[in-house]
Short mmCIF file of C-alpha atoms in Angstrom, two decimals:
data_model
loop_
_atom_site.label_atom_id
_atom_site.label_comp_id
_atom_site.label_asym_id
_atom_site.label_seq_id
_atom_site.Cartn_x
_atom_site.Cartn_y
_atom_site.Cartn_z
CA MET A 111 -5.11 -30.25 -5.12
CA ALA A 112 -6.38 -26.11 -6.36
CA LEU A 113 -4.83 -27.66 -10.66
CA GLU A 114 -6.75 -30.83 -10.20
CA HIS A 115 -9.88 -29.28 -8.90
CA ASP A 116 -10.01 -26.23 -11.14
CA VAL A 117 -10.54 -24.05 -7.25
CA LEU A 118 -9.96 -20.81 -6.63
CA VAL A 119 -6.73 -19.98 -3.94
CA HIS A 120 -7.31 -17.27 -1.67
CA ILE A 121 -3.62 -15.91 -0.15
CA HIS A 122 -2.65 -12.77 1.61
CA VAL A 123 0.14 -11.73 0.38
CA SER A 124 3.04 -8.48 1.25
CA GLU A 125 0.32 -7.44 2.97
CA THR A 126 3.04 -5.83 5.28
CA LYS A 127 6.68 -4.86 5.25
CA GLN A 128 7.71 -7.46 7.85
CA GLU A 129 5.97 -9.89 5.48
CA ASN A 130 8.19 -9.62 3.37
CA GLU A 131 11.81 -9.02 4.88
CA ASP A 132 10.17 -12.51 6.82
CA CYS A 133 10.32 -14.21 3.34
CA VAL A 134 13.34 -12.53 1.99
CA LYS A 135 15.08 -13.58 4.54
CA ALA A 136 13.43 -17.39 4.69
CA HIS A 137 13.95 -17.98 1.03
CA GLY A 138 15.67 -15.41 -0.68
CA VAL A 139 12.86 -14.01 -2.38
CA SER A 140 9.80 -11.67 -2.05
CA PRO A 141 6.11 -13.89 -1.61
CA THR A 142 5.43 -13.43 -4.62
CA ARG A 143 8.38 -14.60 -6.85
CA TYR A 144 8.68 -17.63 -3.56
CA LEU A 145 4.42 -18.21 -4.44
CA GLU A 146 5.97 -18.42 -8.40
CA GLN A 147 8.66 -20.54 -7.15
CA ILE A 148 6.41 -23.94 -5.43
CA GLY A 149 4.17 -23.41 -8.48
CA LEU A 150 1.34 -21.96 -6.54
CA LEU A 151 0.52 -18.97 -9.13
CA ASP A 152 -0.48 -21.59 -11.67
CA ALA A 153 -3.58 -22.28 -10.09
CA ARG A 154 -6.66 -19.73 -10.61
CA VAL A 155 -5.42 -17.21 -7.90
CA LEU A 156 -7.13 -13.95 -5.44
CA ALA A 157 -4.80 -12.44 -3.69
CA ALA A 158 -5.34 -10.42 -0.91
CA HIS A 159 -3.43 -7.11 -0.23
CA CYS A 160 -0.21 -6.59 -2.65
CA VAL A 161 0.92 -3.73 -0.47
CA HIS A 162 4.33 -3.68 -0.13
CA MET A 163 4.86 -4.99 -4.24
CA SER A 164 7.74 -4.39 -6.65
CA GLU A 165 8.39 -4.04 -10.23
CA GLU A 166 8.86 -7.28 -10.53
CA ASP A 167 6.28 -8.75 -8.34
CA LEU A 168 3.37 -7.17 -10.47
CA GLU A 169 4.85 -8.44 -13.30
CA ILE A 170 4.71 -11.93 -12.19
CA LEU A 171 1.36 -11.51 -11.03
CA ALA A 172 0.44 -10.25 -14.40
CA ARG A 173 2.33 -12.95 -16.43
CA HIS A 174 0.10 -15.57 -14.18
CA ASN A 175 -3.51 -13.54 -14.31
CA VAL A 176 -3.84 -13.01 -10.27
CA LYS A 177 -6.28 -11.39 -9.35
CA VAL A 178 -6.17 -8.92 -6.65
CA SER A 179 -8.50 -7.58 -3.80
CA HIS A 180 -7.74 -4.23 -2.17
CA ASN A 181 -8.79 -3.93 1.23
CA PRO A 182 -8.50 -0.59 2.23
CA ILE A 183 -9.60 0.14 5.46
CA SER A 184 -8.08 -3.04 6.71
CA ASN A 185 -4.89 -1.30 5.74
CA PHE A 186 -5.64 1.87 7.89
CA LYS A 187 -6.32 0.11 10.35
CA LEU A 188 -3.43 -2.52 11.01
CA VAL A 189 -1.51 0.06 9.50
CA SER A 190 0.14 -1.98 6.49
CA GLY A 191 0.80 0.50 4.08
CA TRP A 192 -0.50 2.33 0.89
CA PHE A 193 -2.32 0.62 -2.08
CA ASP A 194 -0.21 1.39 -5.69
CA TYR A 195 -4.30 1.16 -7.70
CA PRO A 196 -2.70 3.06 -10.67
CA ALA A 197 0.31 0.82 -10.55
CA PHE A 198 -1.64 -2.29 -10.55
CA ARG A 199 -4.10 -0.93 -13.66
CA ARG A 200 -0.88 -0.36 -15.44
CA HIS A 201 -0.38 -3.66 -15.56
CA GLY A 202 -3.45 -4.83 -16.96
CA LEU A 203 -4.30 -6.87 -13.53
CA ASP A 204 -7.83 -6.78 -12.35
CA VAL A 205 -8.57 -5.30 -8.82
CA SER A 206 -11.27 -5.49 -6.68
CA VAL A 207 -12.36 -3.48 -3.32
CA ALA A 208 -13.24 -5.65 -0.11
CA LEU A 209 -13.12 -5.70 3.59
CA ASP A 210 -10.95 -8.39 5.11
CA GLY A 211 -12.11 -9.57 8.50
CA VAL A 212 -14.46 -8.23 10.79
CA GLN A 213 -11.22 -7.93 13.34
CA SER A 214 -9.70 -5.44 11.48
CA ASN A 215 -12.26 -3.61 9.79
CA ASN A 216 -15.31 -4.02 12.38
CA SER A 217 -17.93 -2.12 10.04
CA PHE A 218 -17.81 -4.17 6.98
CA ASN A 219 -19.61 -1.38 5.26
CA LEU A 220 -18.68 -1.91 1.83
CA LEU A 221 -19.42 1.38 0.51
CA SER A 222 -18.22 3.82 3.00
CA ASP A 223 -14.83 1.10 2.30
CA LEU A 224 -14.67 1.79 -1.08
CA LYS A 225 -15.58 5.89 -1.25
CA THR A 226 -12.78 5.79 1.69
CA GLY A 227 -10.32 3.81 -0.60
CA ILE A 228 -10.54 6.02 -4.09
CA LEU A 229 -10.48 9.45 -1.79
CA VAL A 230 -7.16 7.87 -0.46
CA GLN A 231 -5.99 6.95 -3.94
CA LYS A 232 -6.65 10.67 -5.31
CA THR A 233 -4.79 12.05 -2.77
CA LEU A 234 -1.70 9.64 -3.19
CA HIS A 235 -1.70 10.37 -6.78
CA ASP A 236 -2.44 13.56 -6.29
CA ASP A 237 -5.20 13.51 -9.45
CA PRO A 238 -8.69 14.16 -8.23
CA THR A 239 -9.63 12.18 -11.74
CA LEU A 240 -8.15 8.95 -11.26
CA LEU A 241 -10.94 6.54 -10.26
CA ASP A 242 -14.10 8.24 -11.46
CA ALA A 243 -17.18 7.00 -9.75
CA HIS A 244 -18.04 4.84 -12.67
CA GLU A 245 -14.86 2.75 -12.36
CA ALA A 246 -14.96 2.57 -8.81
CA LEU A 247 -18.18 0.48 -9.37
CA LYS A 248 -17.11 -1.80 -11.28
CA LEU A 249 -14.51 -2.22 -8.72
CA ILE A 250 -17.61 -4.32 -6.28
CA THR A 251 -19.53 -5.50 -9.12
CA ILE A 252 -17.87 -6.62 -12.71
CA ASP A 253 -14.48 -6.39 -11.60
CA ALA A 254 -14.92 -8.44 -8.42
CA ALA A 255 -16.32 -11.41 -9.98
CA ARG A 256 -13.52 -11.14 -12.60
CA CYS A 257 -11.49 -11.70 -10.02
CA LEU A 258 -13.43 -14.39 -8.54
CA PHE A 259 -13.10 -15.96 -12.00
CA ARG A 260 -16.94 -15.69 -12.42
CA GLU A 261 -17.69 -12.78 -14.59
CA GLN A 262 -19.80 -15.19 -16.92
CA ASP A 263 -22.50 -15.42 -14.13
CA ILE A 264 -22.32 -12.81 -12.11
CA GLY A 265 -21.51 -9.45 -11.38
CA SER A 266 -23.31 -7.50 -13.87
CA LEU A 267 -27.01 -7.75 -14.85
CA GLU A 268 -27.56 -9.75 -17.91
CA ALA A 269 -29.53 -12.62 -19.11
CA GLY A 270 -28.01 -15.53 -18.48
CA LYS A 271 -25.92 -14.61 -15.63
CA CYS A 272 -27.51 -14.72 -11.63
CA ALA A 273 -29.82 -12.28 -10.51
CA ASP A 274 -27.95 -11.14 -7.56
CA ILE A 275 -28.86 -7.48 -7.13
CA THR A 276 -29.08 -4.78 -4.07
CA PHE A 277 -31.07 -2.58 -3.96
CA LEU A 278 -30.56 0.68 -2.23
CA ASP A 279 -32.93 3.08 -0.88
CA LEU A 280 -32.18 7.04 -2.47
CA SER A 281 -34.38 9.07 -0.29
CA ARG A 282 -32.16 10.09 2.36
CA ALA A 283 -31.29 13.24 2.07
CA ALA A 284 -27.31 13.38 1.47
CA MET A 285 -28.80 11.23 -2.14
CA HIS A 286 -30.01 14.54 -3.69
CA PRO A 287 -30.20 16.27 -5.27
CA LEU A 288 -30.56 13.16 -7.88
CA HIS A 289 -31.33 13.20 -11.31
CA ARG A 290 -32.04 9.53 -12.38
CA GLU A 291 -32.57 10.13 -16.33
CA SER A 292 -29.17 10.81 -16.09
CA PHE A 293 -26.66 7.42 -14.91
CA ARG A 294 -23.78 9.57 -14.57
CA GLN A 295 -24.73 11.74 -12.04
CA VAL A 296 -27.25 8.70 -10.00
CA VAL A 297 -23.34 6.42 -10.02
CA SER A 298 -21.69 8.96 -8.42
CA ALA A 299 -24.77 9.65 -5.75
CA VAL A 300 -24.28 6.22 -4.71
CA ILE A 301 -20.34 5.98 -4.50
CA TYR A 302 -19.68 9.41 -2.37
CA ALA A 303 -23.26 9.49 -0.59
CA ALA A 304 -24.58 6.34 0.10
CA ASN A 305 -23.28 3.67 2.59
CA GLY A 306 -24.46 -0.04 3.91
CA ALA A 307 -27.51 1.95 5.50
CA ASP A 308 -29.43 2.87 2.74
CA VAL A 309 -29.31 -1.25 1.71
CA SER A 310 -33.35 -1.44 1.75
CA ASP A 311 -33.03 -5.28 -0.14
CA VAL A 312 -30.63 -7.75 -1.28
CA MET A 313 -31.18 -10.88 -3.54
CA VAL A 314 -28.73 -13.61 -4.71
CA ASP A 315 -29.17 -15.64 -7.93
CA GLY A 316 -33.23 -14.65 -8.00
CA ASP A 317 -33.96 -15.02 -4.04
CA PHE A 318 -34.01 -12.30 -1.31
CA ILE A 319 -32.73 -12.53 1.62
CA TYR A 320 -32.68 -9.36 3.02
CA ARG A 321 -35.94 -7.78 2.11
CA ASN A 322 -37.36 -4.55 3.20
CA ARG A 323 -34.05 -4.27 5.78
CA THR A 324 -35.22 -7.59 7.51
CA HIS A 325 -32.50 -10.39 7.02
CA VAL A 326 -35.14 -13.25 5.66
CA ARG A 327 -33.02 -16.32 6.35
CA LEU A 328 -31.43 -15.15 9.86
CA ASP A 329 -32.55 -14.46 13.19
CA ARG A 330 -31.13 -10.96 13.47
CA SER A 331 -30.83 -10.36 17.69
CA ALA A 332 -29.98 -14.57 18.33
CA VAL A 333 -26.61 -13.85 16.07
CA ILE A 334 -25.92 -10.90 18.11
CA ALA A 335 -26.71 -12.44 21.31
CA ASN A 336 -24.50 -15.68 20.66
CA ALA A 337 -21.27 -12.89 19.00
CA THR A 338 -22.13 -11.43 22.51
CA ALA A 339 -21.76 -14.54 24.63
CA SER A 340 -19.26 -15.84 22.44
CA SER A 341 -16.75 -12.91 22.19
CA ARG A 342 -17.58 -12.69 26.21
CA GLN A 343 -16.28 -16.51 26.89
CA ILE A 344 -13.30 -15.71 24.77
CA LEU A 345 -12.36 -12.95 26.66
CA GLU A 346 -13.11 -14.50 30.21
CA ASN A 347 -11.06 -18.02 29.33
CA ILE A 348 -7.86 -14.99 28.68
CA GLY A 349 -8.05 -13.47 31.69
CA PHE A 350 -9.52 -10.18 29.57
CA PHE A 351 -11.95 -8.63 32.28
CA SER A 352 -9.50 -9.04 35.72
CA GLU A 353 -7.03 -6.41 33.60
#
C-alpha cells in the first residue's frame, strides 16, 4: 500500500533487546533483516529508535535509504539502551532527534531532549567535539526534513520552501552573553541554553499557530481540562484510585 500510494512508513525498530531476541526466535533474523525480507524497506521508511543494531543491520538501512529517528529521553526513561550516533553517520544514514510519545517522554521539550541527547553522545564516545551545536541544530531542522523525505519544501529557510519558523525569546539571562554578529555563538546558545519555554511564536507554512506565547487555534485551558477528565476516566476504569 505504501508503494502504491507513495506514502511514508513509520515504524519502531530494535528499540529493546527483547524485541531483537523475540524476532530472532520467531524468524531467525534481526528485525531489520526481517523487514528487508518482507519487502517493507522497499518503501520510504522512517525507523524510530534503532538502538540495538548490528553492522549488518546498519548496512541494510543504508542500502534501502531508511531514515532514522533518535528519541533520547524515551530511550532513557524506558531504559531501552544507547543510540550509537557515529555508527549511523559512518554508514551515511540521515538521523533526526524526536520525542516519541507523551507516555515515554512527558515534557515534549525538543530543545531539552536534543541537548541531553548530544551530551550523552559526547560522553559515550569520550569526545567533546562530537556533535557540535551546528550539527545538532540540523538534527531538528534540515536533517529532520530529510528523514521525512521532505527536504525540498521544509527544514530550512529558503525561497520556495514553506515558511515554517520557530521564534525564540533570547532575553533570558541564561542565554547571555550573546553576540548576535556571530551565528556560531547564537546557535551554541540556543542548543545549550534554550528550552521550550523560550519559544515565543511558531509559524507553519506562513501562518502563526502560536503567537506571543498564546495558542492561536486552540483553547489551552479547555485542552488541559479535557485531558485531565479523560485520563481520570481511564484510571477509574482500571481501578487505579482504589489501589
